[in-house]
Amino acid sequence: MKHLSTTTTKKDKRKSKVTMIQAFKTIIWPRRNLVFLGLLLIVIRSLAGLILPWQSKVLLDDVVPSNDPSQLYSLIIIVLSAILVQALTSYVLTQILSVQAQFLISELRAQVQKKVLSLPISFFDNNKTGGLVSRIMSDVEGVRNLIGTGLVQLVGGTFTAIVSLIILIKLNAWMTLFVFVPISIFGYIALRAFKYIRPVFRTRGKINQEVKGRLTETLAGVRVIKAFNAEEQENLVFEQGVERLFQNVKKSLTATSIMTSSSTFLIGVATTGIMGIGGYYMMQNAMTTGDFLFFTLILGFMIAPIVQMSNIGSQLTEALAGLDRTEELMNMTAEEDNEQRTIELQNFKGDIEFKDVSFAYEEDKDVLHKINFKAPSGTVTALVGSSGSGKSTIAGLSATFLNPKSGTVLVDHQDLSKVKLNSFRKNLGVVLQDEFLFEGTIRENILFPRPNATEAELQNAVKAAYVDEFTDRFDKGLETLIGERGVKLSGGQRQRLAIARAILADPKLIILDEATSNLDTESEALIQKSLNELVKDRTTIVIAHRLSTIRKADQILVIEAGNIVERGTHDELIAVGGRYYDLYTYQAKI
C-alpha cells in the first residue's frame, strides 16, 4: 500500500499533515468495493431504523382508531422485520469493515517496521527503541476509525440525519427550523474543538513515544539501576513522563467535555421548544398525536448522529494525528533509496581503501581527519589507540554504518557511497564489543545469518568458535534458552557465540570490534585460535585494546585524535619505539 502524501516536498516532510482527502485516496479508495458494499448496508440499516417511528405514527393515527387486530399484526410483522434487517446488516458491516480495518492495521504496521529497518544507523542513534516500538504499534491504530466504526457512524449518521431532516421539514417546517438553530451552533463549537484537539493528539503520540522509550531503557538496564540504588530516580523520571501524558489527555478531555455539555444544553433547549410548539399545534388540532410522536422520534434520529459527531470527530482526529506521525517515518529516506547507489558488486574480493576520509558526528567537530590507508584483500588490519581516538568510527565507515563527511572509502576500487548496500553487506561480517543476542536458543542465534545452513556447517562453526566447550555442559546443549540479550550466558560465552555466528555467515570482509574484550585468559586463548581460522583468506579490520592479540596483523594503525600517527607491523612499530611501543610495553607490565 502506498504511503500518504507522496507529493510532499523535502522541505515540509517533517511537518506533513495528512488530510481526509489524502486518507480517502490512499486508504479508502483502494478498498472501494468493500467500502461501497458497506455503504449500501449502512443505507439499508438506516432506512430500516426509520420504520419504527413511522409505524408508531401509524399505530396511533390509524391502527388504534380502526380497532382492527389484523392491521396491528401486520404492523408488528413490519417492525420485527425491520429490526431483523438492522441486526443482520450490523453483523455483516462488522465482518466487512471492522475486520478489513484490522487487516489494514497489520499491513501498515508491517510497512512501517520495514521502513524503520531500512533507515540509516544514525536514525537509531537519535531515537529510543521503546519510542520506535510505540510508533510502529500504536500510531497506526487509529486507521480502524477510517475504515471501521468511525466511517460507519460518520456516513450512516450523516445519511440518517439528512433523511430525517427531509421528513421533519415535511412534517412541520417551523418546528424543524427551531431545532436547526441550536444544532448549527453546536456544529460550529465542534469544528473549533476539533481544530484544537488535533495538535493535542499529535503531541500525545510524541509523549507516548518518549515515555515508552524511557520505560524500555529502564527495564533493559534494571541491573544497573539496582546496582546504583537508583530506583527512586527512575521512578521520578517515569512519574514526570506520566504526568505530562496526563496533562495532555486532560486537554483533549476538556475540549470533548465542552462539546458534550454544549450538545446537552442546546439539544435540551431544542427539545423544550419542540414540546412547547408541538403542544400548541396539538391544542390547535393542527397536528395529531401520531404526528407529534413521529416528529419526536425522527428528531431523535437526526440529533443522535450529530451528537455522536463529537465522538466520531475525536476518533478521526486521533487517527489523522497518528497518520501524521506515521507519514513522517514513511517520508524519511531509506539507505537504499540513495540514487547514487547504482553499483552492484560482483566477485567480491574485499580490498578496502580510505582516501582523505574525514568524519564528524556534529557540525565542525571532526573526529577523523583525512584518513588514508589500504587494507588489501585477505589481510588483517588492526586499529589501536586510546578510547575516543576514532577507531570505532573507522570500523563504522568500513561497514557502511556511517558515511564520510569528505573523502572516499573504496571497496574493490569502487566508491562505497555508490555501491548498493545489499551487494556489499552480504559479504560483511561484524562481531561487536557488546554483541547483541536475540532471545531464544543458542542454535537459533548461531543460525541467524544463515537460517538454512546445514547441520554440518552449524557444527563446524560451533567447534571453530569453541562454543561446544560450554554447550556440552548444558542439559539441552544448543537448544538451551539464553534469555533476553543472552543474559543467562557469561560475557565470554556470549562472545564465542557471536564469533560462531560470524564464522557461519562466511563473509569476505570481517570487522572485529574488541572481539576478545570480554574473555578470560583461558577463553581468549581458545578464541584466538578460532579467530585465526576466521580471518584466513578474508579481509579483516580489528579493533583491539589487548595488543597481544594482534601481533600477527599484516598492518597496525595507531589512531590518536582522529589521525593515523603510526603504521606498520608489530615488529616495525616496536623497533620505532613510538606510541605503539609505549602502549604495548605498558600492557606487558600489567
XYZ file of C-alpha atoms in Angstrom:
590
model
C 0.000 0.000 0.000
C 1.398 3.396 -0.931
C 2.028 5.676 1.967
C 0.311 9.034 2.266
C 1.184 12.437 0.794
C 3.685 11.119 -1.718
C 3.946 14.592 -3.249
C 5.234 16.156 -0.037
C 8.372 18.174 -0.695
C 11.605 17.650 1.186
C 11.181 20.990 2.896
C 7.955 20.083 4.622
C 8.325 16.328 5.043
C 8.827 16.617 8.750
C 5.710 18.786 9.114
C 3.385 16.891 6.780
C -0.256 16.787 7.740
C -2.490 14.048 6.436
C -5.839 15.376 5.228
C -9.103 13.455 4.931
C -8.794 13.718 1.132
C -5.346 12.073 1.216
C -6.610 9.419 3.629
C -9.555 8.762 1.301
C -7.309 8.398 -1.764
C -4.720 6.119 -0.174
C -6.697 4.115 2.392
C -10.395 4.099 1.482
C -10.392 4.265 -2.334
C -8.155 1.185 -2.889
C -10.785 -0.753 -0.893
C -13.723 0.897 -2.629
C -15.557 -2.331 -3.448
C -15.779 -3.350 0.190
C -16.437 0.224 1.285
C -19.268 0.720 -1.237
C -20.832 -2.568 -0.127
C -20.524 -1.318 3.421
C -22.141 1.995 2.495
C -25.040 0.152 0.850
C -25.541 -1.851 4.028
C -25.371 1.377 6.055
C -28.149 2.891 3.907
C -30.287 -0.239 4.314
C -29.719 -0.256 8.063
C -30.539 3.450 8.361
C -33.760 3.104 6.351
C -34.755 0.077 8.399
C -34.217 2.167 11.522
C -36.809 4.702 10.308
C -39.512 2.022 10.139
C -40.168 2.025 13.914
C -41.017 5.754 14.272
C -43.104 5.644 11.084
C -45.081 2.644 12.301
C -45.538 4.338 15.703
C -47.409 7.148 13.922
C -49.471 4.571 12.014
C -50.272 2.807 15.298
C -51.645 5.933 16.970
C -53.358 7.579 13.981
C -54.653 4.562 12.026
C -54.467 1.190 13.765
C -55.768 2.105 17.238
C -58.713 4.266 15.970
C -59.728 1.497 13.483
C -59.784 -1.105 16.240
C -58.599 -3.684 13.671
C -56.375 -6.510 15.092
C -55.239 -7.613 11.599
C -53.650 -4.187 10.997
C -51.914 -4.470 14.376
C -50.487 -7.879 13.448
C -49.229 -6.535 10.111
C -47.619 -3.583 11.882
C -45.818 -5.879 14.349
C -44.508 -8.064 11.496
C -43.229 -4.977 9.646
C -41.466 -3.653 12.763
C -39.906 -7.057 13.619
C -38.711 -7.429 10.010
C -37.078 -4.006 10.152
C -35.341 -4.881 13.429
C -34.076 -8.152 11.912
C -32.710 -6.272 8.890
C -30.904 -3.848 11.228
C -29.356 -6.705 13.202
C -28.187 -8.590 10.097
C -26.711 -5.509 8.398
C -24.868 -4.557 11.610
C -23.320 -8.044 11.776
C -22.251 -8.023 8.124
C -20.862 -4.496 8.486
C -18.661 -5.628 11.357
C -17.377 -8.566 9.318
C -16.695 -6.424 6.247
C -15.373 -3.125 7.584
C -14.066 -3.832 11.080
C -12.175 -6.957 10.005
C -10.801 -5.090 6.982
C -9.713 -2.266 9.297
C -7.757 -4.705 11.492
C -6.152 -6.211 8.385
C -5.147 -2.715 7.267
C -3.607 -2.010 10.687
C -1.490 -5.180 10.487
C -0.481 -4.287 6.923
C 0.510 -0.749 7.918
C 2.497 -1.994 10.909
C 4.452 -4.321 8.654
C 5.152 -1.472 6.223
C 6.251 0.937 8.953
C 8.513 -1.691 10.535
C 10.025 -2.429 7.124
C 10.612 1.285 6.579
C 12.198 1.732 10.009
C 14.659 -1.112 9.395
C 15.620 0.490 6.074
C 16.711 3.735 7.755
C 20.392 4.511 8.446
C 22.121 3.751 11.738
C 22.176 7.482 12.590
C 18.376 7.414 12.862
C 18.506 4.713 15.534
C 21.278 6.562 17.376
C 18.874 9.500 17.791
C 15.689 7.579 18.663
C 14.839 5.381 21.619
C 13.886 1.776 20.940
C 10.708 1.912 23.026
C 9.621 5.071 21.217
C 10.019 3.392 17.838
C 8.011 0.409 19.080
C 5.246 2.847 20.044
C 5.276 4.437 16.590
C 5.111 1.086 14.846
C 2.432 -0.459 17.049
C 0.300 2.460 18.294
C 0.324 5.260 15.722
C -1.480 3.192 13.073
C -4.227 2.014 15.460
C -6.488 4.939 14.582
C -6.788 3.707 10.989
C -9.597 1.415 12.128
C -11.733 4.531 12.565
C -11.248 5.452 8.903
C -12.347 2.057 7.602
C -14.290 0.617 10.525
C -16.530 2.091 13.211
C -15.737 5.752 12.572
C -16.623 5.534 8.883
C -19.795 3.551 9.605
C -21.001 6.067 12.181
C -19.999 9.083 10.090
C -21.596 8.008 6.804
C -24.532 6.186 8.373
C -25.205 9.042 10.766
C -24.962 11.665 8.025
C -27.367 9.752 5.768
C -29.830 9.189 8.611
C -29.619 12.852 9.642
C -30.300 14.081 6.085
C -33.259 11.728 5.528
C -34.632 12.631 8.963
C -34.275 16.342 8.197
C -36.271 15.975 4.969
C -39.037 14.113 6.829
C -39.084 16.721 9.608
C -39.395 19.596 7.147
C -42.358 17.870 5.502
C -43.978 17.243 8.885
C -43.512 20.774 10.230
C -41.047 23.281 8.754
C -41.296 25.798 11.639
C -40.553 23.219 14.321
C -37.652 21.927 12.217
C -36.223 25.446 11.833
C -36.372 25.945 15.601
C -34.333 22.765 16.101
C -31.858 23.617 13.351
C -30.583 26.805 15.028
C -29.109 25.238 18.236
C -27.761 22.294 16.215
C -25.904 24.715 13.907
C -24.371 26.416 16.972
C -23.249 23.000 18.249
C -21.687 22.210 14.856
C -19.651 25.421 14.973
C -18.404 24.639 18.504
C -17.459 21.096 17.456
C -15.434 22.270 14.439
C -13.498 24.722 16.606
C -12.821 21.980 19.154
C -11.548 19.521 16.527
C -9.089 22.137 15.251
C -7.773 22.460 18.809
C -7.665 18.716 19.516
C -5.598 17.505 16.538
C -2.242 19.001 17.631
C -3.001 17.743 21.154
C -3.319 14.185 19.827
C -0.154 14.665 17.774
C 1.751 15.802 20.872
C 0.327 12.839 22.788
C 1.954 10.478 20.312
C 5.344 12.120 20.912
C 4.932 11.984 24.699
C 3.899 8.324 24.475
C 6.989 7.636 22.400
C 9.273 9.310 24.944
C 7.670 7.653 27.977
C 7.703 4.182 26.433
C 11.259 4.719 25.217
C 12.479 5.562 28.716
C 10.481 2.690 30.219
C 12.115 0.253 27.785
C 15.556 1.552 28.742
C 14.695 1.257 32.446
C 13.624 -2.364 32.153
C 16.628 -3.254 29.985
C 19.028 -1.601 32.429
C 17.439 -2.887 35.640
C 20.729 -4.394 36.855
C 22.493 -1.031 36.600
C 19.571 0.703 38.327
C 19.604 -1.719 41.246
C 23.392 -1.723 41.451
C 23.404 2.057 41.961
C 20.282 2.052 44.133
C 18.632 4.367 41.590
C 15.049 3.047 41.732
C 13.699 6.303 43.185
C 15.430 8.324 40.480
C 13.920 6.212 37.700
C 10.514 6.253 39.384
C 10.642 10.072 39.416
C 11.558 10.245 35.708
C 8.689 7.900 34.819
C 6.228 9.791 37.033
C 7.159 13.050 35.305
C 6.544 11.459 31.914
C 3.212 10.031 33.008
C 2.235 13.454 34.402
C 2.960 15.083 31.023
C 0.814 12.419 29.383
C -1.982 13.063 31.893
C -1.909 16.824 31.242
C -2.152 16.162 27.511
C -5.108 13.792 27.944
C -6.750 16.352 30.224
C -6.602 18.943 27.438
C -8.393 16.655 24.987
C -10.948 15.645 27.611
C -11.644 19.311 28.334
C -12.343 20.012 24.666
C -14.516 16.896 24.388
C -16.447 17.755 27.536
C -17.157 21.253 26.176
C -18.679 19.661 23.079
C -20.658 17.148 25.130
C -22.014 19.695 27.596
C -22.875 22.197 24.853
C -24.727 19.487 22.937
C -26.637 18.519 26.078
C -27.666 22.135 26.718
C -28.516 23.083 23.135
C -30.417 19.871 22.447
C -32.252 20.322 25.735
C -33.281 23.802 24.607
C -34.433 22.402 21.262
C -36.409 19.590 22.947
C -38.105 22.016 25.337
C -39.037 24.244 22.419
C -40.448 21.301 20.487
C -42.601 20.338 23.458
C -43.982 23.849 23.617
C -44.537 24.297 19.881
C -45.824 20.738 19.413
C -48.190 21.117 22.358
C -49.532 24.354 20.894
C -50.125 22.750 17.452
C -51.918 19.754 19.013
C -54.111 22.089 21.097
C -54.997 23.882 17.876
C -55.675 20.499 16.176
C -53.028 21.375 13.586
C -51.039 18.242 14.499
C -52.147 14.764 15.528
C -50.684 12.850 18.463
C -49.168 10.411 15.978
C -47.576 13.252 14.022
C -46.054 14.675 17.205
C -44.697 11.255 18.265
C -43.410 10.658 14.729
C -41.737 14.108 14.704
C -40.171 13.500 18.135
C -38.809 10.061 17.218
C -37.476 11.241 13.847
C -35.920 14.241 15.608
C -34.019 11.770 17.777
C -32.790 10.029 14.617
C -31.480 13.348 13.310
C -29.943 14.616 16.555
C -28.298 11.367 17.755
C -25.803 11.144 14.844
C -24.970 14.839 15.210
C -24.245 14.378 18.908
C -22.177 11.308 18.028
C -20.122 13.500 15.712
C -18.178 14.762 18.744
C -17.029 11.214 19.488
C -16.542 10.356 15.804
C -14.654 13.597 15.214
C -12.295 12.810 18.091
C -11.692 9.324 16.693
C -10.971 10.609 13.182
C -8.803 13.456 14.520
C -6.773 10.970 16.583
C -6.473 8.702 13.544
C -5.169 11.534 11.352
C -2.738 12.660 14.081
C -1.340 9.100 14.234
C -1.086 9.006 10.446
C 0.776 12.339 10.549
C 3.475 10.728 12.687
C 3.469 7.572 10.587
C 3.882 9.705 7.468
C 6.953 11.362 8.967
C 8.598 7.956 9.126
C 7.421 6.848 5.699
C 8.806 10.033 4.111
C 12.293 9.510 5.511
C 14.974 8.491 3.046
C 15.991 4.847 3.335
C 19.615 3.828 2.950
C 18.922 2.029 -0.321
C 16.889 4.974 -1.707
C 20.106 6.878 -2.378
C 20.016 7.401 -6.157
C 23.816 7.408 -6.265
C 23.996 3.773 -5.132
C 23.931 2.097 -8.542
C 26.987 -0.200 -8.443
C 26.354 -3.919 -7.944
C 29.485 -5.620 -6.618
C 30.448 -8.777 -8.488
C 33.100 -11.317 -7.419
C 33.703 -9.519 -4.119
C 37.363 -9.612 -3.067
C 37.424 -7.262 -0.092
C 40.044 -4.644 -0.954
C 39.367 -1.659 1.307
C 40.941 1.777 0.897
C 40.419 5.089 2.723
C 41.270 8.225 0.727
C 41.401 11.510 2.669
C 38.393 10.439 4.769
C 37.071 12.908 7.343
C 34.013 12.423 9.529
C 32.041 14.413 12.117
C 29.101 13.437 14.296
C 28.427 17.134 14.937
C 28.939 20.138 12.681
C 32.523 21.467 12.704
C 33.669 18.800 15.187
C 35.639 16.296 13.096
C 36.529 13.034 14.793
C 38.554 11.806 11.785
C 40.984 13.974 9.794
C 41.935 12.945 6.243
C 42.490 9.251 6.996
C 44.452 7.310 4.336
C 45.208 3.587 4.366
C 44.766 0.409 2.322
C 43.548 -2.958 3.598
C 44.279 -5.408 0.751
C 42.127 -8.486 0.254
C 42.902 -11.296 2.691
C 44.949 -9.140 5.080
C 44.429 -8.207 8.732
C 44.460 -4.506 9.619
C 44.475 -3.693 13.337
C 43.345 -0.356 14.781
C 44.789 0.602 18.158
C 44.772 3.746 20.224
C 43.234 5.356 23.261
C 39.492 5.443 23.867
C 37.721 8.032 21.715
C 40.534 8.279 19.194
C 38.306 7.284 16.240
C 38.854 3.527 15.896
C 35.142 2.573 16.057
C 34.314 5.386 13.625
C 36.694 3.897 11.062
C 35.063 0.497 11.610
C 31.601 2.074 11.207
C 32.639 3.704 7.924
C 34.046 0.380 6.705
C 30.729 -1.334 7.489
C 28.684 1.480 5.790
C 27.007 2.244 9.130
C 28.374 5.784 8.682
C 29.106 7.908 5.627
C 32.199 10.138 5.247
C 31.888 13.896 5.599
C 34.568 14.176 2.910
C 36.937 11.844 1.131
C 36.187 8.386 -0.221
C 36.018 4.830 1.104
C 36.738 2.341 -1.685
C 35.835 -1.349 -1.839
C 37.361 -3.342 -4.698
C 38.322 0.057 -6.194
C 34.667 1.207 -6.218
C 33.360 4.221 -4.293
C 31.482 2.627 -1.366
C 28.984 5.529 -1.293
C 27.840 4.471 -4.785
C 27.644 0.721 -4.098
C 24.279 -0.946 -3.477
C 24.274 -1.794 0.205
C 22.800 -5.255 -0.232
C 25.574 -6.339 -2.594
C 28.172 -5.117 -0.065
C 26.666 -6.232 3.240
C 26.003 -9.804 2.105
C 29.804 -10.120 2.123
C 30.204 -8.426 5.510
C 30.525 -9.968 8.966
C 30.650 -7.987 12.208
C 31.491 -9.026 15.765
C 30.889 -6.130 18.132
C 32.333 -5.401 21.557
C 28.875 -5.661 23.155
C 27.437 -8.268 20.805
C 23.647 -8.399 20.571
C 21.997 -11.775 21.009
C 18.321 -12.487 20.445
C 16.078 -14.181 22.967
C 15.820 -17.849 22.022
C 18.172 -20.807 21.845
C 21.907 -20.949 21.208
C 21.178 -22.764 17.926
C 18.797 -20.025 16.720
C 21.341 -17.294 17.456
C 24.166 -19.011 15.578
C 21.879 -19.735 12.625
C 20.679 -16.107 12.490
C 22.719 -15.049 9.401
C 22.007 -18.332 7.562
C 18.796 -19.983 8.816
C 19.042 -22.667 6.107
C 22.609 -23.745 6.890
C 23.201 -27.474 7.155
C 23.806 -29.239 10.461
C 27.388 -29.920 9.379
C 28.016 -26.209 8.716
C 26.469 -25.340 12.074
C 28.611 -27.875 13.945
C 31.724 -26.624 12.145
C 31.021 -23.063 13.367
C 30.293 -24.343 16.880
C 33.596 -26.219 17.039
C 35.617 -23.440 15.380
C 34.458 -20.914 17.972
C 34.718 -23.448 20.827
C 31.055 -22.978 21.671
C 30.787 -26.729 22.317
C 33.270 -26.247 25.161
C 30.400 -24.889 27.279
C 27.262 -26.180 25.490
C 28.347 -29.760 26.141
C 27.894 -28.999 29.849
C 24.298 -27.796 29.337
C 21.482 -30.330 29.608
C 19.851 -29.073 26.410
C 23.057 -28.270 24.539
C 22.430 -25.979 21.564
C 18.714 -25.890 22.436
C 19.450 -24.030 25.692
C 17.440 -20.806 26.065
C 19.758 -17.850 26.669
C 17.238 -15.216 27.857
C 16.868 -11.630 26.673
C 20.153 -10.356 25.133
C 21.805 -13.626 26.244
C 21.572 -12.713 29.924
C 21.939 -16.373 31.006
C 25.395 -16.665 29.432
C 28.703 -15.254 30.658
C 30.456 -12.498 28.724
C 32.947 -14.946 27.259
C 30.215 -17.393 26.246
C 28.257 -14.629 24.521
C 31.377 -13.532 22.649
C 32.133 -17.053 21.434
C 28.529 -17.472 20.308
C 28.830 -14.224 18.329
C 32.048 -15.408 16.688
C 30.391 -18.732 15.778
C 27.627 -16.709 14.126
C 30.218 -14.783 12.101
C 32.003 -17.980 11.091
C 28.730 -19.492 9.857
C 27.959 -16.339 7.825
C 31.239 -16.972 5.924
C 31.844 -13.290 4.971
C 34.635 -11.942 2.778
C 35.095 -8.845 4.978
C 35.137 -9.073 8.781
C 35.098 -6.270 11.326
C 36.046 -7.284 14.869
C 35.385 -4.613 17.493
C 37.051 -5.695 20.739
C 36.134 -9.306 19.915
C 38.171 -10.706 22.829
C 37.453 -7.929 25.328
C 35.046 -9.952 27.476
C 37.125 -13.119 27.683
C 39.192 -14.554 30.476
C 42.711 -15.763 29.709
C 41.649 -19.356 29.004
C 38.728 -18.316 26.763
C 40.934 -15.780 24.978
C 43.401 -18.490 24.064
C 40.590 -20.631 22.630
C 39.053 -17.739 20.747
C 42.372 -16.594 19.346
C 42.679 -19.977 17.646
C 39.201 -19.706 16.177
C 39.837 -16.115 15.083
C 42.922 -17.268 13.224
C 40.682 -19.631 11.253
C 38.001 -16.953 10.834
C 40.318 -14.325 9.310
C 42.106 -16.718 6.968
C 41.754 -15.538 3.333
C 39.399 -12.758 4.457
C 39.907 -9.012 4.742
C 39.798 -8.219 8.441
C 39.664 -4.949 10.349
C 40.322 -5.466 14.054
C 39.867 -3.006 16.906
C 41.784 -4.261 19.927
C 42.823 -2.978 23.319
C 44.662 -6.208 24.087
C 47.639 -5.650 21.813
C 48.903 -9.206 22.373
C 46.039 -10.452 20.177
C 47.169 -8.544 17.070
C 50.875 -9.318 16.916
C 50.382 -11.236 13.656
C 48.363 -8.473 11.927
C 49.591 -7.532 8.454
C 49.473 -3.872 9.418
C 48.736 -1.950 12.598
C 47.360 1.596 12.501
C 47.835 3.694 15.634
C 44.960 6.205 15.853
C 45.146 9.282 18.064
C 42.708 12.231 17.989
C 41.326 11.157 14.619
C 44.722 10.837 12.896
C 46.923 7.891 11.954
C 50.103 8.664 13.889
C 51.918 5.366 13.229
C 51.549 2.409 10.884
C 53.432 -0.838 10.277
C 53.753 -4.411 11.567
C 54.168 -5.245 15.242
C 57.932 -5.687 14.924
C 58.325 -2.496 12.885
C 56.382 -0.396 15.390
C 58.207 -1.875 18.376
C 61.501 -1.025 16.662
C 60.392 2.597 16.148
C 59.787 2.982 19.896
C 56.881 5.391 19.495
C 53.263 5.459 20.676
C 52.607 1.765 19.895
C 55.753 0.768 21.784
C 54.540 2.727 24.804
C 51.089 1.105 24.711
C 52.495 -2.406 24.235
C 55.132 -2.233 26.939
C 52.630 -0.666 29.360
C 50.214 -3.586 28.845
C 53.044 -6.105 29.124
C 53.930 -4.747 32.572
C 50.324 -5.088 33.672
